[in-house]
Short mmCIF file of C-alpha atoms in Angstrom, two decimals:
data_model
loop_
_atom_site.label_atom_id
_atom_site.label_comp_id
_atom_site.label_asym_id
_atom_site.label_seq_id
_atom_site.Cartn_x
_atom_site.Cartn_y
_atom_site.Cartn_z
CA UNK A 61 -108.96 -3.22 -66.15
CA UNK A 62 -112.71 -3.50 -65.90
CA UNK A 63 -114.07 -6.60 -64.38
CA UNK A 64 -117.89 -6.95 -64.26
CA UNK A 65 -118.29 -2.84 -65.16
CA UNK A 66 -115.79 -2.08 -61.95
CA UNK A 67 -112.33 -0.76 -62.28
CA UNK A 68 -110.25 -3.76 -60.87
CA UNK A 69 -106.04 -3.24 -60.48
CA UNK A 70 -105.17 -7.04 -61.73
CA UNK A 71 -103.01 -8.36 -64.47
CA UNK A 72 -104.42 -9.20 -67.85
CA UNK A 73 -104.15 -13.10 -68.82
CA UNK A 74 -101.14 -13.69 -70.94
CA UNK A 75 -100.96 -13.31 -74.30
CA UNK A 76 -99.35 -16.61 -74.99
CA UNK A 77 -99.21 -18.99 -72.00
CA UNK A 78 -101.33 -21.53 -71.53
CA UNK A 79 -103.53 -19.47 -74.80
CA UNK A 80 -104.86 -22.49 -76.65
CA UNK A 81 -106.48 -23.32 -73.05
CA UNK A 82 -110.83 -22.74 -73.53
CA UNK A 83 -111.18 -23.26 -69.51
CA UNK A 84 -108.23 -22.75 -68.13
CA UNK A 85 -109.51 -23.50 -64.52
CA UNK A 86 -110.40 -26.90 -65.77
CA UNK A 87 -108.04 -27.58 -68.19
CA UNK A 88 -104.79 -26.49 -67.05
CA UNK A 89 -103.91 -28.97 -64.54
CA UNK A 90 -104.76 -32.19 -66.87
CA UNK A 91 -103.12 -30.11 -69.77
CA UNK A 92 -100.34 -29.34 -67.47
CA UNK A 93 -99.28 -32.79 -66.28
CA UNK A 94 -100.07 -34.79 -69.53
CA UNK A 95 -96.88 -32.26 -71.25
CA UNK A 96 -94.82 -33.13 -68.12
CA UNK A 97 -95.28 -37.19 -68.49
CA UNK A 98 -94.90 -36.78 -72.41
CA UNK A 99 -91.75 -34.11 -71.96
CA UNK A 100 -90.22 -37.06 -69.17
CA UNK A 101 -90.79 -39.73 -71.40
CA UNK A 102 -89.29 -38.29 -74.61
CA UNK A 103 -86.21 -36.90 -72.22
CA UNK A 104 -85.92 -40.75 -70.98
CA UNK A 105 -85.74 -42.36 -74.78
CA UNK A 106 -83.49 -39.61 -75.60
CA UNK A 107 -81.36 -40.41 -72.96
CA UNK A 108 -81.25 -44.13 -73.09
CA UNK A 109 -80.17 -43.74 -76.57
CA UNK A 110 -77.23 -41.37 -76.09
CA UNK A 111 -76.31 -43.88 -73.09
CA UNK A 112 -76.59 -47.05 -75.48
CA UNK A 113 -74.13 -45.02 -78.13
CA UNK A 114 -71.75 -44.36 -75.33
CA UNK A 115 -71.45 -47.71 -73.70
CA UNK A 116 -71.99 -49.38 -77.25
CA UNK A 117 -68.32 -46.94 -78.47
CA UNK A 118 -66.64 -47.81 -75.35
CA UNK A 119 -67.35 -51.53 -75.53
CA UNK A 120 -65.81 -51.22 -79.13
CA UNK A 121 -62.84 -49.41 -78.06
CA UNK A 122 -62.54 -51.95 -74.69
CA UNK A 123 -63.53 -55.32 -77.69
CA UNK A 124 -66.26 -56.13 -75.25
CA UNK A 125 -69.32 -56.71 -75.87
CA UNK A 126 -72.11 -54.25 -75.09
CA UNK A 127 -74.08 -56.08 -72.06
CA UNK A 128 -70.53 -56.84 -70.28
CA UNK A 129 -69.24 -53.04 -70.93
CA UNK A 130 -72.74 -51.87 -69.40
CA UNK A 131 -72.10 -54.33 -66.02
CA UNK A 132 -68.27 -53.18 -65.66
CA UNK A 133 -69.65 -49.38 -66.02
CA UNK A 134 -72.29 -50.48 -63.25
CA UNK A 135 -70.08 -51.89 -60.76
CA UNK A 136 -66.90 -48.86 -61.66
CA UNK A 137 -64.60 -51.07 -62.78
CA UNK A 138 -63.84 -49.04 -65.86
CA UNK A 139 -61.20 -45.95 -65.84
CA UNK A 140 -64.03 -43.31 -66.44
CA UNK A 141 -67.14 -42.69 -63.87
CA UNK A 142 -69.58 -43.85 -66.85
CA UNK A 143 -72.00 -44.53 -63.97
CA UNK A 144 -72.00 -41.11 -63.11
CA UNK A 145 -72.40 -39.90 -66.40
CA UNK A 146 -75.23 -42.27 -67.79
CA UNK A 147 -77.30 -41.20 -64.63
CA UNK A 148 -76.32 -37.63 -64.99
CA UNK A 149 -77.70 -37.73 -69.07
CA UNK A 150 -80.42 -39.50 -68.30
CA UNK A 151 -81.60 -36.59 -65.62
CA UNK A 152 -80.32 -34.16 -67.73
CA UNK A 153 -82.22 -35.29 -70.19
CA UNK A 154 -85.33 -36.11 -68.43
CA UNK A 155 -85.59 -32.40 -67.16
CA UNK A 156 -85.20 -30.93 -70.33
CA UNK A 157 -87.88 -32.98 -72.21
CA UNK A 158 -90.15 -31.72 -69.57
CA UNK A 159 -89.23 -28.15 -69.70
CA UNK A 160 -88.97 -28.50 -73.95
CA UNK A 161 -92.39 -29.99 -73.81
CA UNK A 162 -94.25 -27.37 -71.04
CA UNK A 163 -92.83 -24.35 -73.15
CA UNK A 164 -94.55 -25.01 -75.95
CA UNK A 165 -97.41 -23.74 -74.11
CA UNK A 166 -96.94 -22.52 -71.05
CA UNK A 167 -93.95 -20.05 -69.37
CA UNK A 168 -92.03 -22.82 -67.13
CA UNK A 169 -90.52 -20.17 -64.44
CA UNK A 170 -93.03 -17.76 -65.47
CA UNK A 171 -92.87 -13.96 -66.33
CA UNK A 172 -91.24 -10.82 -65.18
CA UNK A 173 -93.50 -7.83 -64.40
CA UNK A 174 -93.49 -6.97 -68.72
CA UNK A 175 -94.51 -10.29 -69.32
CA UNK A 176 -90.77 -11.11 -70.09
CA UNK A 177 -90.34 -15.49 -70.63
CA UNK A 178 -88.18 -15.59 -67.69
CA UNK A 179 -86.57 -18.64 -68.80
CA UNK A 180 -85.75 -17.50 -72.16
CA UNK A 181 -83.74 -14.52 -70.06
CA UNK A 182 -81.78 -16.67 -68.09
CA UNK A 183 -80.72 -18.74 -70.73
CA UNK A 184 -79.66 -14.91 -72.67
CA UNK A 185 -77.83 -14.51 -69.43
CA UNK A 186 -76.09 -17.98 -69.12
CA UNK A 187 -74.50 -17.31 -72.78
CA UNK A 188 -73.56 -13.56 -71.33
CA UNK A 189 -72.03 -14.94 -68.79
CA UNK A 190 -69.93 -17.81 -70.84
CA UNK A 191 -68.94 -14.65 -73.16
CA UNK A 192 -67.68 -12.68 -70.43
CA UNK A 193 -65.86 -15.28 -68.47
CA UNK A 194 -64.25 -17.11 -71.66
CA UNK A 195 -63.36 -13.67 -72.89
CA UNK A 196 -62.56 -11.89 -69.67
CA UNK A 197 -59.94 -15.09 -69.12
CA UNK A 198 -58.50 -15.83 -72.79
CA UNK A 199 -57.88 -11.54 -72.12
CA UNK A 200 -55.57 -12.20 -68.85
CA UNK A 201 -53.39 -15.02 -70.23
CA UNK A 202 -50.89 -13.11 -72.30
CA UNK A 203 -50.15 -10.53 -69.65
CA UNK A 204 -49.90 -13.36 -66.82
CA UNK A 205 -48.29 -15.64 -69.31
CA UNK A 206 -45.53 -13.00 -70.35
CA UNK A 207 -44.87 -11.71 -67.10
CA UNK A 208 -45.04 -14.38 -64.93
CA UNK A 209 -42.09 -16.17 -66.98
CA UNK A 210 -40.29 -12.50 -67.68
CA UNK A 211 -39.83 -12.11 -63.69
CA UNK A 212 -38.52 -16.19 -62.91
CA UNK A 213 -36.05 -16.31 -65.83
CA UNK A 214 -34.00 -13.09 -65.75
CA UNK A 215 -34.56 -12.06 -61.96
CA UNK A 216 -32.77 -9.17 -61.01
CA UNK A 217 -34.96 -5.87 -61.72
CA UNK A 218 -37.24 -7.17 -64.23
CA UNK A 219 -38.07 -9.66 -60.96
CA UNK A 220 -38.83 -6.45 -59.13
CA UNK A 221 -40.32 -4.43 -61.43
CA UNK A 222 -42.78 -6.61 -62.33
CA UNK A 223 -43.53 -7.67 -58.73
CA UNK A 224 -44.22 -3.58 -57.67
CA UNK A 225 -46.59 -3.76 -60.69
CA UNK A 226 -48.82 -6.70 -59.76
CA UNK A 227 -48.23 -6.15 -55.50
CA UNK A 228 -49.73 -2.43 -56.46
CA UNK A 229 -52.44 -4.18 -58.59
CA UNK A 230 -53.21 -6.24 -56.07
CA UNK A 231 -53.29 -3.89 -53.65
CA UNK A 232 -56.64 -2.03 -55.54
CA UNK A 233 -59.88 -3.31 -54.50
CA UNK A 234 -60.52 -5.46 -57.65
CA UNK A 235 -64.32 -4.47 -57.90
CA UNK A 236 -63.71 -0.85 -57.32
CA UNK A 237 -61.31 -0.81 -59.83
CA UNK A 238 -62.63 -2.78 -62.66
CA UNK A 239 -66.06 -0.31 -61.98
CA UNK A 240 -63.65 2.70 -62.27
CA UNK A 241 -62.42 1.48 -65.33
CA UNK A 242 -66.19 0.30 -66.73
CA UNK A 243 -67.31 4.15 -66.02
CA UNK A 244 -64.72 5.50 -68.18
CA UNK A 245 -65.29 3.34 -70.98
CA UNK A 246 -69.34 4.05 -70.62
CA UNK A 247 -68.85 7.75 -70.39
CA UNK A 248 -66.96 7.76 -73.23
CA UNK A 249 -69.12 5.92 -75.30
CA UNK A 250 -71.90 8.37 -74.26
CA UNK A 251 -69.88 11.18 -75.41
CA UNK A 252 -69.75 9.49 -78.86
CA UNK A 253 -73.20 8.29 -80.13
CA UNK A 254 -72.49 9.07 -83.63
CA UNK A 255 -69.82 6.20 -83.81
CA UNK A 256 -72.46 3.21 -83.21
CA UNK A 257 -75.40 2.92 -85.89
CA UNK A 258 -77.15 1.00 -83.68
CA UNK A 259 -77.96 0.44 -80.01
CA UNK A 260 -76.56 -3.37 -80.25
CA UNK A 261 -73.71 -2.25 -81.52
CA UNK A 262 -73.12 -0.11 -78.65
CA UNK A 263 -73.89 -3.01 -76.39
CA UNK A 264 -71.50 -5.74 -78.52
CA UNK A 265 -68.86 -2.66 -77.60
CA UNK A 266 -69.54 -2.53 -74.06
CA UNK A 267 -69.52 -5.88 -73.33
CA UNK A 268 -65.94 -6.81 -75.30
CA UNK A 269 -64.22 -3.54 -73.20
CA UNK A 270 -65.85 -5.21 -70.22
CA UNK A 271 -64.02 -8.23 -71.03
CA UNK A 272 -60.54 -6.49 -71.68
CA UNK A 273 -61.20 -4.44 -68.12
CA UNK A 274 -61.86 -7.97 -66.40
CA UNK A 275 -58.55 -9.67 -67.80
CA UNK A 276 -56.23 -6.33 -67.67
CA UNK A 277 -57.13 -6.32 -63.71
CA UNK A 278 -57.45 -9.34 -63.00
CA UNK A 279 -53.80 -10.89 -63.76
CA UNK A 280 -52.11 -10.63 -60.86
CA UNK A 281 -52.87 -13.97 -58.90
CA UNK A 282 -51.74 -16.48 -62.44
CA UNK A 283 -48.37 -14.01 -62.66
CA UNK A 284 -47.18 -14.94 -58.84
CA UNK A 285 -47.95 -18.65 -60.19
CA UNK A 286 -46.42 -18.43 -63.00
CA UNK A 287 -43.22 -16.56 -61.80
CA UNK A 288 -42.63 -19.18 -58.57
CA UNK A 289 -43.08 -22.34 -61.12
CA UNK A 290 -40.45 -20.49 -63.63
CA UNK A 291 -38.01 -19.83 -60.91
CA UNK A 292 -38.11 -23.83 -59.82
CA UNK A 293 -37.75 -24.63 -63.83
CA UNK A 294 -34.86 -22.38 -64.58
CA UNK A 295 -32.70 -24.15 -61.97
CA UNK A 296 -33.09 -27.22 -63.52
CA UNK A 297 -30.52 -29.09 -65.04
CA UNK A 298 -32.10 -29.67 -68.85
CA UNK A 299 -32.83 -25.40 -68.87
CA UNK A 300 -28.82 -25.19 -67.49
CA UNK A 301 -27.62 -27.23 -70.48
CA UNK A 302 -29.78 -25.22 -72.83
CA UNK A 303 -27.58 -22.19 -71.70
CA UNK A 304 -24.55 -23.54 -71.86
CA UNK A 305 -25.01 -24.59 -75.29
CA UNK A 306 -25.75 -21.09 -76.31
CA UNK A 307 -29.28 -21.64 -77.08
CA UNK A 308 -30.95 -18.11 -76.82
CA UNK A 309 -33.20 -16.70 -73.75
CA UNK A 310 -36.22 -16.60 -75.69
CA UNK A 311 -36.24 -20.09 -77.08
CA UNK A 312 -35.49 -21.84 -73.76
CA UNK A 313 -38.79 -19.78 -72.71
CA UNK A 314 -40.64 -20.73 -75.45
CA UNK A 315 -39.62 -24.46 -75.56
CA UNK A 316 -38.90 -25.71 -71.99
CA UNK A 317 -40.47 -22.93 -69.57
CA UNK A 318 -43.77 -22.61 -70.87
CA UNK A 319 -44.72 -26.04 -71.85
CA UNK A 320 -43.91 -27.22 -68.24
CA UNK A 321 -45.73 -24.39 -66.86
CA UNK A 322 -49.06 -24.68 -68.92
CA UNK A 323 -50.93 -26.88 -65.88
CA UNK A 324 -50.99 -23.69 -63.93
CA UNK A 325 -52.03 -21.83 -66.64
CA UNK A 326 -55.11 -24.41 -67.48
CA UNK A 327 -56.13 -25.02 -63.70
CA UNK A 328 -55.53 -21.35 -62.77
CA UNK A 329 -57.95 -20.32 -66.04
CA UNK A 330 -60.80 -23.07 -65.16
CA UNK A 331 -60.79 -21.91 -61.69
CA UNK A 332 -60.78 -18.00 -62.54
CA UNK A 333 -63.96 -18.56 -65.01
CA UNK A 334 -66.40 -18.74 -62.10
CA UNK A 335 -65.05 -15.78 -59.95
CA UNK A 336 -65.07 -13.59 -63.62
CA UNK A 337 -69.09 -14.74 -63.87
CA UNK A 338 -69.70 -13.43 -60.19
CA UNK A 339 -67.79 -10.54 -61.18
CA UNK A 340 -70.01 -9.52 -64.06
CA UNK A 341 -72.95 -10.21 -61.98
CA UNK A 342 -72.34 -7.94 -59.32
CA UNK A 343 -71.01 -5.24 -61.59
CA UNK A 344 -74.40 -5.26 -63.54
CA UNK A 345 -75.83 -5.19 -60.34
CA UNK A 346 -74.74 -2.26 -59.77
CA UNK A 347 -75.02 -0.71 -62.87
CA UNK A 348 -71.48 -0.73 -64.18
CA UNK A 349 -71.70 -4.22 -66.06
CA UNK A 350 -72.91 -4.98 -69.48
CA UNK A 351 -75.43 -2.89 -71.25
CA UNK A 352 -79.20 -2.59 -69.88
CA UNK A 353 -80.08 -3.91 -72.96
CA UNK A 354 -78.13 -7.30 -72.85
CA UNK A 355 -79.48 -9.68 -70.32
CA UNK A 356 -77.45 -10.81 -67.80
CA UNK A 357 -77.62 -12.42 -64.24
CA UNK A 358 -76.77 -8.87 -62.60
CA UNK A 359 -79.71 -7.38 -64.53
CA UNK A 360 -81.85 -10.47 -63.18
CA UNK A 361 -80.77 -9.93 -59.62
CA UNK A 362 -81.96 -5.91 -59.93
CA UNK A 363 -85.05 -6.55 -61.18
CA UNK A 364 -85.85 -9.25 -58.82
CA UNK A 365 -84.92 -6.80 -56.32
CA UNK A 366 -87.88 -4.84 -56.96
CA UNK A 367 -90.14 -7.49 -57.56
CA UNK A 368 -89.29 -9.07 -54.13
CA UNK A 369 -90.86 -6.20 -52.45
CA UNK A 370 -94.09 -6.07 -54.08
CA UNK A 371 -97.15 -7.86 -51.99
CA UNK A 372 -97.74 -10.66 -53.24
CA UNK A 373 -93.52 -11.11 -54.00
CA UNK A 374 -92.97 -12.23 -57.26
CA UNK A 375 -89.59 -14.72 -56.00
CA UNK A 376 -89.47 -16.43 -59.43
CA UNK A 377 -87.11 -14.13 -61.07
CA UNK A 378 -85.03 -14.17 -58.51
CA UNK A 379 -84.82 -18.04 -58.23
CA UNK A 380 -84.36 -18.98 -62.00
CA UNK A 381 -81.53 -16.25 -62.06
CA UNK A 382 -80.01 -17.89 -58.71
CA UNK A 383 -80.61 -21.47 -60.07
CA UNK A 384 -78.61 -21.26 -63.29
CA UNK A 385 -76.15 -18.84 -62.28
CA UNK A 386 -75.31 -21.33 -59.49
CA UNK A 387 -75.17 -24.55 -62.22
CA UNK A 388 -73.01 -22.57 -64.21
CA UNK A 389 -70.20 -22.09 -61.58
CA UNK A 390 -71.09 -25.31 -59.89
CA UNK A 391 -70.15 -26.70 -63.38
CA UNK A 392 -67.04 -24.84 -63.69
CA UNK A 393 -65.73 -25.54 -60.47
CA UNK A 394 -66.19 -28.93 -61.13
CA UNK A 395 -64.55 -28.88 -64.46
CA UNK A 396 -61.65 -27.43 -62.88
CA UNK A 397 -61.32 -30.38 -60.00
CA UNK A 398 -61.41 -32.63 -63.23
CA UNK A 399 -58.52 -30.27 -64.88
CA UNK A 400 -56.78 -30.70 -61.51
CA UNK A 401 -56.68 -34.36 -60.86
CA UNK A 402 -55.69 -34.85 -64.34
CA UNK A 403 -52.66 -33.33 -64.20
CA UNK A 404 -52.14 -34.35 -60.49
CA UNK A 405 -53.02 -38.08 -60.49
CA UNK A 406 -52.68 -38.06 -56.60
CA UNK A 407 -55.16 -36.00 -56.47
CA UNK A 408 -57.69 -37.93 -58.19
CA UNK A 409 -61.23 -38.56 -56.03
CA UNK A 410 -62.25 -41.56 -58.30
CA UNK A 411 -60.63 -44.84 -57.56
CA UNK A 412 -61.90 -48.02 -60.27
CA UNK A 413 -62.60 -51.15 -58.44
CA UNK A 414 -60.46 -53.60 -60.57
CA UNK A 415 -61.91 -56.73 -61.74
CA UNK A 416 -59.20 -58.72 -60.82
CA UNK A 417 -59.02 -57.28 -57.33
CA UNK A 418 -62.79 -57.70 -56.75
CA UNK A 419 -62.09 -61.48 -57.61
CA UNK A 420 -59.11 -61.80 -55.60
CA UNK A 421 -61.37 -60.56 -52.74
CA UNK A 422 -63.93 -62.86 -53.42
CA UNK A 423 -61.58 -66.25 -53.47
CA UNK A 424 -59.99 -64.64 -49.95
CA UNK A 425 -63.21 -64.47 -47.95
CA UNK A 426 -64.50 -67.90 -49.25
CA UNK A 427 -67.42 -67.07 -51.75
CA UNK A 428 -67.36 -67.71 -55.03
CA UNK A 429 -65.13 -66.16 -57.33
CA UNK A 430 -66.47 -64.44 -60.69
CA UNK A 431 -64.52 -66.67 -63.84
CA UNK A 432 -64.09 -63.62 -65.61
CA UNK A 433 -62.10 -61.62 -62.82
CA UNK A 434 -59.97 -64.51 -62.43
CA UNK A 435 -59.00 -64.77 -66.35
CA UNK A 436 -58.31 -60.84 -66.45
CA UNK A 437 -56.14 -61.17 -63.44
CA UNK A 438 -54.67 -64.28 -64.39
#
């Protein structure tokens, strides 16, 4: 571009961010940090008032009133965290008021080299990566599912077929295989352009086979599970009398195997999710994952790649696709604890402090006791 009648290599001002700016050197700071305080403040009211709801429904459910539900949330006296979770909407909240409110004019994490919203592509690649892992896991239940209890109920060489098929599995370096498999599918579909009309059609098709390649490989570890917890529950006494009664293989499966097994099967799922997402982003890291055309946190990661080694770096892309892909399995691993410790109460992290037992403890070391403790324990 020419700059002052000289041939200058620079990039051109955006064609949206920060447009409506007449001086941006003057005005972008002031401009800047009055849409952050506005963003924050609108984030905090909406927050406070999806806080009031809560406590205000619990305190209905509990019959207490509003300001007492609010103190017993405070102090964790109450079966659910709330504490945690007010404080976690209200941040929530807070942050995405002030992102909301600085993208109306401005590119929060900035752009790629094309002048890409690089926001607006991670949040493409957050709901790719939900697709694939949802999909990718609903995909490996019925083969873990029906093998798993196939090989504990009848034993014998249905036990050790099924165990050569998932040790061999197993046995396969999962990424090398799944990308063998991904290869076939995208050479065929290369063969074939006349079947797809479009190119997003061609993409929609790559990324559902990706899913069925991820769950067809990948059900080997809830199968072992699934098998060892059907060989404890067909010993039991209640399956036993089921048999002797006559009732028929497939119905004792169906109505006292499975539902006892179905905690693996949640946890197990919850806990696969995240290693499925890291799965698709190295694989479109590579070049075997999704589609070029759909973003994704693999495409992310290879772009960034090339932007990290331009002078000066351009690290945002990188970052943003870091930062939410780690939220996302940092919020399914937790999810999964949460799955875990409610089907395992002695597992459970969160202890509530009991009103009664907070007043007991007050009478025992001499101060004052709270009235209301002592009526809930009494």
């Amino acid at each position: 571009m020419e700059v002052g009648g000289r041939p200058v290599r620079e990039f051109p001002r955006l064609v949206f961010g920060g447009v409506h700016l007449k001086d941006p050197q003057r005005e972008w700071l002031p401009d800047v940090a009055f849409r952050a305080v506005r963003g924050l403040a609108a984030g905090a009211l909406a927050g406070a008032l999806i806080g009031g709801l809560l406590v205000s429904l619990g305190a209905r459910a509990a019959r207490q009133g509003v300001v007492a539900r609010l103190q017993s949330a405070w102090r964790r006296e109450t079966e659910v965290p709330w504490r945690a979770i007010l404080l976690t909407i209200m941040v929530l909240t807070m942050l995405a008021g002030c992102v909301v409110s600085l993208w109306t004019g401005y590119h929060p994490l900035g752009t790629d080299r094309t002048g890409n919203d690089v926001l607006y592509q991670a949040i493409k690649s957050l709901r790719t990566a939900i697709v694939i892992g949802s999909l990718a896991t609903l995909a490996t239940l019925p083969f873990a599912v029906t093998f798993g209890i196939l090989a504990g109920y009848f034993k014998g060489w249905i036990d050790d077929l099924i165990q050569y098929l998932y040790t061999v599995l197993s046995s396969i370096p999962g990424v090398l295989l799944i990308a063998a498999c991904v290869l076939i599918i995208q050479v065929t579909i290369d063969k074939h352009p006349e079947l797809y009309e479009t190119g997003l059609e061609r993409a929609d098709l790559r990324l559902l086979l990706l899913c069925v390649v991820l769950g067809v490989t990948g059900w080997a570890t809830l199968c072992r599970l699934l098998r060892a917890e059907t060989l404890k529950l067909s010993e039991l006494d209640y399956v036993q009398a089921a048999r002797a009664f006559g009732v028929s293989d497939l119905n004792i499966m169906r109505r006292h195997i499975l539902p006892n097994a179905m905690h693996i099967v949640l946890i197990v799922a919850v806990l696969d999710f995240s290693a499925l997402v890291l799965y698709e982003a190295v694989l479109s890291y590579v070049g075997v994952g999704v589609d070029p055309t759909t973003p994704s946190f693999g495409s992310m990661f290879n772009l960034a790649r090339t932007e990290m080694s331009r002078d000066p770096p351009v690290w945002w892309n990188l970052v943003a696709a870091f930062a939410f892909m780690l939220a996302l399995v940092l919020s399914a691993n937790l999810f999964a604890g949460a799955v875990r410790e409610a089907f395992d109460p002695r597992a459970r992290a969160f202890r509530p402090r009991l009103a009664g037992a907070t007043g007991a403890k007050r009478a025992t070391t001499g101060g004052p006791a709270d009235p209301a403790a002592q009526a809930e324990a009494t």
